[in-house]
Amino acid sequence: MKNEQKTISGFSKLSKRGKIKWIVQNFYKEPDKVMSELMSYWHSNEEQQKILDNFSENTISNFPMPFGVAPNFIIDDKPYCVPMVIEESSVVAAASAAAKFWMSRGGFKTEIISTKKLGQVSFVWKGDKAKLKYHFPEIKKVLIEECFSITRNMIKRGGGIMDIDLVDFTETEPHLYQLKATFETCDSMGANFINTCLEQFSTSLLKFFNASEHFTEEERKLEIIMSILSNYTPECLVRAWVECPIAELGKFPNGLSAEDFARKFHMAIRVAEIDPYRATTHNKGIFNGIDSVVIATGNDFRAIEACGHTYASRSGTYSSLSHCSIENGQFKFWLDLPLAVGTVGGLTSLHPIAKRSLELLEHPSAEELMRIIATTGLAQNFSALRSLVTTGIQQGHMKMHLQNILAQLKATKDEEVAAIEHFANEIVSFSAVKDYILGLRTT
Ligand code: MEV
């Protein structure tokens, strides 16, 4: 295939059918088959498809992901059935198992530590630093006043601009300063609100300097570099935890006592607190739970991930997001996580399934959703560590793997029962299962 056939100008102007046609003809060996396969994932309802298409650009089809639920979560004494969108097997099962485990041990508890969000305007200014600092209270007042038409509604809902600080970066980069603004955005994630305010700050800042008699001709030349929210929101923080007397943890596989389980669990957390290699995998497991609820509720999982990993590095070394203590016979396991999420606006009210997820959670506020998401991350982490320090994770994974292979081989119910018994103590691989099933079929 010639390279020029693989590039095109005006692609975005083609109809959806036209786009698929061009793609299948130039990139696939069986164009007709691929075209009908891609089109088979179009929504049967044209209106619904239009909604999905409007979320992005150059859409040619939909990419389905499993939408599951984890029941039996008791969070702050309230029962929840948590919606989860994830393509990895065992994650929903692990969340459900942890929910059930803690249901009879007091459930999960949470606390909202703070809910502030941040935005920055970076600018270059070559004037007298002391003068800038001296006049900053006046500048701040102007910035807030001139933003009022944007903040009016948010203020009515209890939010708005909380503060604006001047950050001096000139020791590291000559003439570089920043406005660092804190916002309260109530039940919305607030990205649009914050960015609109920041762009207004830039306009107001330029206007102020242009017109101000405090500054010399030279000092009136201020250059805005950029205005954008920060996805690092360490002051939009939630804590989720579980605790119970060690004796109430119960019994574990391979005859492991509750005391030994607690001790090994605690040490597994210490490994993740000390070693970034383990911390990355440990936190990945936490984000298995976090992301799946974030996606199911129409929130931005890239923002949540970026923020969580920065938070995990706040000491200077990447470390565990969860922690454990064993004191006076009490086992406590907790997670602190910054989570800037919304339950109104954006995808939360446009995506048909995200709407259903929020309905399943009985229309939570943003704070309540923070509690639910953090809890799901903690539950996920509990199940992963419970497996790791007892049986290892492969036992559970292999069960799922075996089920998938049996489905691929179109095994009958009897073959399935026989295979599960046979592979209870055998290594599962596609060829081993295939040989076993073919063996059954020829006897
Ligand atoms: C797999 O997706 C997640 C785990 O690796 C997490 C962990 O090791 O803690 C099981």
Short mmCIF file of C-alpha atoms in Angstrom, two decimals, residues 41-422:
data_model
loop_
_atom_site.label_atom_id
_atom_site.label_comp_id
_atom_site.label_asym_id
_atom_site.label_seq_id
_atom_site.Cartn_x
_atom_site.Cartn_y
_atom_site.Cartn_z
CA TYR A 41 -21.65 -0.99 17.16
CA TRP A 42 -23.61 2.12 16.13
CA HIS A 43 -26.46 2.82 18.52
CA SER A 44 -29.79 1.64 17.15
CA ASN A 45 -31.33 4.94 18.24
CA GLU A 46 -30.08 7.79 16.02
CA GLU A 47 -30.61 10.44 18.70
CA GLN A 48 -28.55 8.48 21.23
CA GLN A 49 -25.80 7.99 18.65
CA LYS A 50 -25.73 11.71 17.99
CA ILE A 51 -25.17 12.36 21.71
CA LEU A 52 -22.19 9.99 21.73
CA ASP A 53 -20.75 11.43 18.51
CA ASN A 54 -20.87 14.92 19.97
CA PHE A 55 -18.52 13.96 22.81
CA SER A 56 -15.58 13.75 20.44
CA GLU A 57 -14.42 14.29 16.86
CA ASN A 58 -13.98 12.05 13.79
CA THR A 59 -16.10 9.35 15.45
CA ILE A 60 -16.67 6.25 13.36
CA SER A 61 -18.20 3.88 15.88
CA ASN A 62 -18.57 3.19 19.61
CA PHE A 63 -16.10 1.27 21.76
CA PRO A 64 -18.07 -0.88 24.22
CA MET A 65 -16.79 -1.48 27.74
CA PRO A 66 -18.42 -3.68 30.39
CA PHE A 67 -20.69 -1.81 32.81
CA GLY A 68 -20.87 -3.76 36.10
CA VAL A 69 -22.00 -3.14 39.64
CA ALA A 70 -20.55 -3.98 43.06
CA PRO A 71 -23.36 -4.35 45.62
CA ASN A 72 -23.23 -4.38 49.44
CA PHE A 73 -21.09 -1.31 50.04
CA ILE A 74 -21.92 0.25 53.40
CA ILE A 75 -20.42 3.74 53.43
CA ASP A 76 -21.04 5.91 56.49
CA ASP A 77 -23.91 3.55 57.39
CA LYS A 78 -25.64 3.95 54.02
CA PRO A 79 -25.89 1.04 51.56
CA TYR A 80 -24.71 1.54 47.97
CA CYS A 81 -24.58 -0.52 44.82
CA VAL A 82 -21.53 0.93 43.05
CA PRO A 83 -21.43 1.23 39.23
CA MET A 84 -18.10 0.27 37.64
CA VAL A 85 -16.91 0.47 34.04
CA ILE A 86 -13.78 -1.62 33.57
CA GLU A 87 -12.39 -4.06 31.04
CA GLU A 88 -10.20 -6.04 33.50
CA SER A 89 -11.59 -9.26 34.97
CA SER A 90 -11.68 -9.75 38.76
CA VAL A 91 -11.87 -6.01 39.60
CA VAL A 92 -15.64 -5.88 40.16
CA ALA A 93 -15.52 -9.25 41.93
CA ALA A 94 -12.73 -7.97 44.20
CA ALA A 95 -14.65 -4.77 45.06
CA SER A 96 -17.80 -6.77 45.80
CA ALA A 97 -15.90 -9.25 47.99
CA ALA A 98 -14.32 -6.44 50.04
CA ALA A 99 -17.69 -4.68 50.36
CA LYS A 100 -19.24 -7.89 51.72
CA PHE A 101 -16.30 -8.53 54.04
CA TRP A 102 -16.56 -5.09 55.65
CA MET A 103 -20.37 -5.04 55.62
CA SER A 104 -20.38 -7.23 58.77
CA ARG A 105 -17.49 -5.30 60.37
CA GLY A 106 -18.94 -1.80 60.55
CA GLY A 107 -18.68 -0.90 56.87
CA PHE A 108 -16.53 1.88 55.39
CA LYS A 109 -16.16 5.30 56.96
CA THR A 110 -15.20 8.50 55.17
CA GLU A 111 -14.35 12.11 55.85
CA ILE A 112 -14.18 15.04 53.45
CA ILE A 113 -11.05 16.91 54.48
CA SER A 114 -11.42 19.81 52.03
CA THR A 115 -12.98 20.61 48.62
CA LYS A 116 -10.91 23.44 47.15
CA LYS A 117 -9.81 23.46 43.52
CA LEU A 118 -7.01 25.41 41.91
CA GLY A 119 -6.18 27.46 38.84
CA GLN A 120 -3.12 29.37 37.69
CA VAL A 121 -2.30 32.39 35.55
CA SER A 122 1.41 32.41 34.69
CA PHE A 123 2.88 35.76 33.64
CA VAL A 124 6.19 37.46 32.99
CA TRP A 125 6.79 40.91 34.48
CA LYS A 126 10.05 42.82 34.58
CA GLY A 127 9.24 45.46 37.19
CA ASP A 128 10.05 46.12 40.84
CA LYS A 129 9.05 43.01 42.79
CA ALA A 130 8.44 44.89 46.05
CA LYS A 131 5.99 47.21 44.27
CA LEU A 132 4.07 44.27 42.81
CA LYS A 133 3.76 42.66 46.22
CA TYR A 134 2.71 45.95 47.79
CA HIS A 135 -0.07 46.55 45.24
CA PHE A 136 -1.22 42.92 45.08
CA PRO A 137 -4.15 43.28 47.57
CA GLU A 138 -5.59 46.02 45.30
CA ILE A 139 -4.98 43.89 42.18
CA LYS A 140 -6.70 40.91 43.81
CA LYS A 141 -9.75 43.00 44.66
CA VAL A 142 -10.05 44.17 41.03
CA LEU A 143 -9.65 40.62 39.69
CA ILE A 144 -12.42 39.30 41.93
CA GLU A 145 -14.76 42.23 41.20
CA GLU A 146 -14.31 42.03 37.43
CA CYS A 147 -15.08 38.30 37.54
CA PHE A 148 -18.40 38.79 39.26
CA SER A 149 -20.59 38.24 36.19
CA ILE A 150 -18.97 34.79 35.86
CA THR A 151 -19.00 33.89 39.56
CA ARG A 152 -22.47 35.26 40.44
CA ASN A 153 -24.34 31.95 40.03
CA MET A 154 -21.62 29.87 41.66
CA ILE A 155 -21.65 32.24 44.65
CA LYS A 156 -25.43 31.72 44.94
CA ARG A 157 -24.76 27.94 45.11
CA GLY A 158 -22.21 28.49 47.91
CA GLY A 159 -19.05 28.53 45.79
CA GLY A 160 -16.89 30.95 43.82
CA ILE A 161 -13.37 32.34 44.15
CA MET A 162 -11.99 31.62 47.62
CA ASP A 163 -8.65 33.39 47.31
CA ILE A 164 -5.91 34.50 44.93
CA ASP A 165 -2.22 34.32 45.88
CA LEU A 166 0.77 35.78 44.11
CA VAL A 167 3.48 33.16 43.58
CA ASP A 168 7.01 34.39 42.95
CA PHE A 169 9.03 32.04 40.73
CA THR A 170 11.74 34.61 39.94
CA GLU A 171 14.45 32.79 41.93
CA THR A 172 14.09 29.82 39.55
CA GLU A 173 13.05 31.65 36.37
CA PRO A 174 13.73 35.42 36.05
CA HIS A 175 10.57 37.58 35.92
CA LEU A 176 8.16 34.63 36.22
CA TYR A 177 5.13 35.03 38.51
CA GLN A 178 1.83 33.31 38.94
CA LEU A 179 -1.64 34.00 40.22
CA LYS A 180 -2.67 30.92 42.14
CA ALA A 181 -6.41 30.99 42.69
CA THR A 182 -8.53 28.70 44.85
CA PHE A 183 -12.13 27.95 43.93
CA GLU A 184 -15.14 26.18 45.39
CA THR A 185 -17.21 24.66 42.62
CA CYS A 186 -19.95 22.87 44.65
CA ASP A 187 -21.34 19.83 42.80
CA SER A 188 -19.65 20.52 39.48
CA MET A 189 -16.11 19.45 38.63
CA GLY A 190 -15.81 23.10 37.63
CA ALA A 191 -13.21 22.93 34.85
CA ASN A 192 -15.10 25.33 32.56
CA PHE A 193 -15.96 27.68 35.41
CA ILE A 194 -12.37 27.84 36.64
CA ASN A 195 -10.87 28.30 33.17
CA THR A 196 -13.35 31.07 32.34
CA CYS A 197 -12.47 32.88 35.59
CA LEU A 198 -8.74 32.50 34.90
CA GLU A 199 -9.04 33.95 31.40
CA GLN A 200 -10.97 36.88 32.87
CA PHE A 201 -8.17 37.34 35.47
CA SER A 202 -5.67 37.58 32.58
CA THR A 203 -7.74 40.24 30.83
CA SER A 204 -8.22 42.18 34.07
CA LEU A 205 -4.55 41.90 34.98
CA LEU A 206 -3.44 43.31 31.61
CA LYS A 207 -6.00 46.11 31.86
CA PHE A 208 -4.92 46.96 35.41
CA PHE A 209 -1.24 47.21 34.51
CA ASN A 210 -1.95 49.17 31.33
CA ALA A 211 -3.93 51.79 33.20
CA SER A 212 -2.22 51.84 36.60
CA GLU A 213 -0.31 54.91 37.67
CA HIS A 214 1.57 52.84 40.26
CA PHE A 215 3.85 51.53 37.54
CA THR A 216 6.36 53.05 35.12
CA GLU A 217 5.92 52.88 31.34
CA GLU A 218 8.24 49.85 31.24
CA GLU A 219 6.44 48.16 34.16
CA ARG A 220 3.10 48.42 32.38
CA LYS A 221 4.27 45.75 29.94
CA LEU A 222 3.08 42.50 31.49
CA GLU A 223 2.99 39.33 29.42
CA ILE A 224 0.46 36.59 30.11
CA ILE A 225 1.95 33.16 29.39
CA MET A 226 -1.12 31.03 30.06
CA SER A 227 -4.25 30.60 32.17
CA ILE A 228 -5.41 27.12 33.09
CA LEU A 229 -6.75 25.12 36.03
CA SER A 230 -4.41 22.78 37.87
CA ASN A 231 -5.39 19.13 37.99
CA TYR A 232 -3.33 18.81 41.15
CA THR A 233 -5.90 19.45 43.87
CA PRO A 234 -4.34 18.34 47.19
CA GLU A 235 -6.95 20.47 48.94
CA CYS A 236 -9.86 18.57 47.42
CA LEU A 237 -9.23 15.64 49.69
CA VAL A 238 -11.20 12.68 51.01
CA ARG A 239 -10.25 9.97 53.50
CA ALA A 240 -11.83 6.49 53.47
CA TRP A 241 -11.11 3.85 56.09
CA VAL A 242 -12.10 0.55 57.66
CA GLU A 243 -11.24 -0.71 61.11
CA CYS A 244 -12.04 -3.53 63.50
CA PRO A 245 -10.43 -5.52 66.31
CA ILE A 246 -7.89 -7.92 64.79
CA ALA A 247 -9.74 -10.92 66.26
CA GLU A 248 -12.81 -9.95 64.20
CA LEU A 249 -10.93 -10.20 60.91
CA GLY A 250 -11.83 -13.93 60.91
CA LYS A 251 -10.02 -16.83 59.32
CA PHE A 252 -7.95 -16.83 56.16
CA PRO A 253 -6.90 -19.46 53.58
CA ASN A 254 -4.08 -21.89 54.36
CA GLY A 255 -4.87 -21.70 58.08
CA LEU A 256 -3.55 -18.12 58.41
CA SER A 257 -4.69 -16.59 61.71
CA ALA A 258 -6.21 -13.12 61.96
CA GLU A 259 -3.05 -11.89 63.77
CA ASP A 260 -0.75 -13.25 61.07
CA PHE A 261 -2.97 -11.85 58.34
CA ALA A 262 -2.95 -8.38 59.93
CA ARG A 263 0.82 -8.49 60.36
CA LYS A 264 1.45 -9.58 56.75
CA PHE A 265 -1.09 -7.05 55.42
CA HIS A 266 0.60 -4.27 57.39
CA MET A 267 4.01 -5.31 56.04
CA ALA A 268 2.64 -5.38 52.47
CA ILE A 269 1.60 -1.75 52.94
CA ARG A 270 5.02 -0.89 54.36
CA VAL A 271 6.61 -2.31 51.18
CA ALA A 272 4.43 0.01 49.08
CA GLU A 273 5.22 2.97 51.36
CA ILE A 274 8.97 2.39 51.00
CA ASP A 275 9.47 1.10 47.45
CA PRO A 276 8.24 3.04 44.38
CA TYR A 277 8.31 -0.13 42.24
CA ARG A 278 5.76 -1.78 44.51
CA ALA A 279 3.93 1.52 45.17
CA THR A 280 3.20 1.87 41.43
CA THR A 281 1.53 -1.56 41.24
CA HIS A 282 -0.16 -1.06 44.60
CA ASN A 283 -1.63 2.30 43.51
CA LYS A 284 -2.54 0.87 40.10
CA GLY A 285 -4.74 -1.61 41.98
CA ILE A 286 -6.35 1.29 43.89
CA PHE A 287 -7.01 3.07 40.57
CA ASN A 288 -8.64 -0.11 39.21
CA GLY A 289 -11.44 0.73 41.63
CA ILE A 290 -11.23 4.53 41.41
CA ASP A 291 -11.17 4.79 37.60
CA SER A 292 -14.02 2.38 37.07
CA VAL A 293 -16.40 4.49 39.19
CA VAL A 294 -14.99 7.73 37.78
CA ILE A 295 -15.70 6.50 34.24
CA ALA A 296 -19.11 5.07 35.14
CA THR A 297 -20.18 8.43 36.55
CA GLY A 298 -18.93 10.46 33.56
CA ASN A 299 -15.95 12.05 35.29
CA ASP A 300 -12.45 12.67 33.91
CA PHE A 301 -10.26 9.69 34.82
CA ARG A 302 -7.10 11.24 33.31
CA ALA A 303 -7.41 14.21 35.67
CA ILE A 304 -8.05 11.92 38.65
CA GLU A 305 -5.08 9.67 37.79
CA ALA A 306 -2.67 12.57 37.19
CA CYS A 307 -3.67 14.17 40.47
CA GLY A 308 -3.49 10.91 42.46
CA HIS A 309 0.00 10.10 41.24
CA THR A 310 1.29 13.62 41.98
CA TYR A 311 -0.21 13.31 45.46
CA ALA A 312 1.49 9.93 45.88
CA SER A 313 4.82 11.71 45.17
CA ARG A 314 4.29 14.68 47.49
CA SER A 315 7.09 13.62 49.88
CA GLY A 316 9.54 13.60 46.96
CA THR A 317 9.36 9.80 46.58
CA TYR A 318 6.46 8.01 44.91
CA SER A 319 4.70 6.07 47.65
CA SER A 320 1.57 4.19 48.66
CA LEU A 321 -1.74 6.05 48.70
CA SER A 322 -3.09 3.71 51.38
CA HIS A 323 -1.81 3.06 54.89
CA CYS A 324 -2.36 0.60 57.71
CA SER A 325 -1.92 0.63 61.47
CA ILE A 326 -2.14 -2.05 64.12
CA GLU A 327 -2.50 -0.54 67.56
CA ASN A 328 -3.88 -2.06 70.77
CA GLY A 329 -5.29 -5.02 68.87
CA GLN A 330 -7.12 -2.76 66.39
CA PHE A 331 -6.62 -3.10 62.62
CA LYS A 332 -7.07 0.15 60.66
CA PHE A 333 -6.65 0.57 56.92
CA TRP A 334 -7.14 3.90 55.16
CA LEU A 335 -6.70 5.88 51.97
CA ASP A 336 -6.30 9.64 51.52
CA LEU A 337 -6.94 10.83 48.00
CA PRO A 338 -7.54 14.14 46.22
CA LEU A 339 -10.62 13.70 44.02
CA ALA A 340 -11.98 16.61 42.00
CA VAL A 341 -15.23 15.17 40.66
CA GLY A 342 -18.65 16.48 39.74
CA THR A 343 -22.20 15.21 39.74
CA VAL A 344 -23.69 18.01 37.64
CA GLY A 345 -22.60 19.39 34.30
CA GLY A 346 -20.28 17.93 31.69
CA LEU A 347 -20.63 14.28 30.76
CA THR A 348 -22.41 13.50 34.06
CA SER A 349 -25.68 14.82 32.67
CA LEU A 350 -25.12 14.00 28.98
CA HIS A 351 -23.89 10.42 28.87
CA PRO A 352 -26.96 8.18 29.14
CA ILE A 353 -25.22 5.51 31.24
CA ALA A 354 -23.39 8.03 33.43
CA LYS A 355 -26.83 9.45 34.25
CA ARG A 356 -28.02 5.96 35.18
CA SER A 357 -24.93 5.43 37.35
CA LEU A 358 -25.66 8.59 39.31
CA GLU A 359 -29.30 7.53 39.63
CA LEU A 360 -28.12 4.13 40.97
CA LEU A 361 -26.12 6.05 43.59
CA GLU A 362 -29.30 8.03 44.39
CA HIS A 363 -28.05 11.32 42.94
CA PRO A 364 -25.05 11.96 45.19
CA SER A 365 -23.51 15.39 45.76
CA ALA A 366 -19.90 15.81 44.59
CA GLU A 367 -18.76 15.24 48.20
CA GLU A 368 -20.78 12.04 48.48
CA LEU A 369 -19.33 10.83 45.18
CA MET A 370 -15.81 11.55 46.51
CA ARG A 371 -16.64 9.29 49.48
CA ILE A 372 -17.97 6.50 47.23
CA ILE A 373 -15.01 6.62 44.83
CA ALA A 374 -12.36 6.64 47.56
CA THR A 375 -14.12 3.73 49.28
CA THR A 376 -14.13 1.70 46.07
CA GLY A 377 -10.38 2.32 45.68
CA LEU A 378 -9.79 1.21 49.27
CA ALA A 379 -11.98 -1.89 48.80
CA GLN A 380 -10.05 -2.82 45.68
CA ASN A 381 -6.75 -2.42 47.48
CA PHE A 382 -7.99 -4.51 50.43
CA SER A 383 -8.99 -7.40 48.17
CA ALA A 384 -5.75 -7.27 46.17
CA LEU A 385 -3.61 -7.31 49.33
CA ARG A 386 -5.75 -9.97 50.96
CA SER A 387 -5.10 -12.24 47.97
CA LEU A 388 -1.43 -11.31 47.72
CA VAL A 389 -0.62 -12.10 51.37
CA THR A 390 -2.67 -15.32 51.45
CA THR A 391 -3.25 -17.35 48.27
CA GLY A 392 -1.60 -15.07 45.68
CA ILE A 393 -3.70 -13.45 42.95
CA GLN A 394 -3.26 -16.10 40.30
CA GLN A 395 -5.72 -18.49 41.94
CA GLY A 396 -8.60 -16.06 41.44
CA HIS A 397 -7.36 -14.88 38.05
CA MET A 398 -6.97 -18.42 36.82
CA LYS A 399 -10.57 -19.20 37.73
CA MET A 400 -11.68 -16.31 35.52
CA HIS A 401 -9.17 -17.28 32.84
CA LEU A 402 -10.52 -20.84 32.83
CA GLN A 403 -14.08 -19.52 32.46
CA ASN A 404 -13.02 -17.38 29.50
CA ILE A 405 -11.25 -20.30 27.80
CA LEU A 406 -14.26 -22.58 28.39
CA ALA A 407 -16.52 -19.94 26.83
CA GLN A 408 -14.22 -19.71 23.80
CA LEU A 409 -14.30 -23.52 23.45
CA LYS A 410 -18.12 -23.43 23.77
CA ALA A 411 -17.95 -25.92 26.66
CA THR A 412 -21.22 -27.51 27.81
CA LYS A 413 -22.33 -27.24 31.45
CA ASP A 414 -21.05 -30.80 32.15
CA GLU A 415 -17.71 -30.07 30.50
CA GLU A 416 -17.44 -26.87 32.55
CA VAL A 417 -18.07 -28.68 35.85
CA ALA A 418 -15.52 -31.38 34.96
CA ALA A 419 -12.91 -28.79 33.85
CA ILE A 420 -13.28 -26.71 37.03
CA GLU A 421 -12.72 -29.82 39.15
CA HIS A 422 -9.81 -30.98 37.00
#
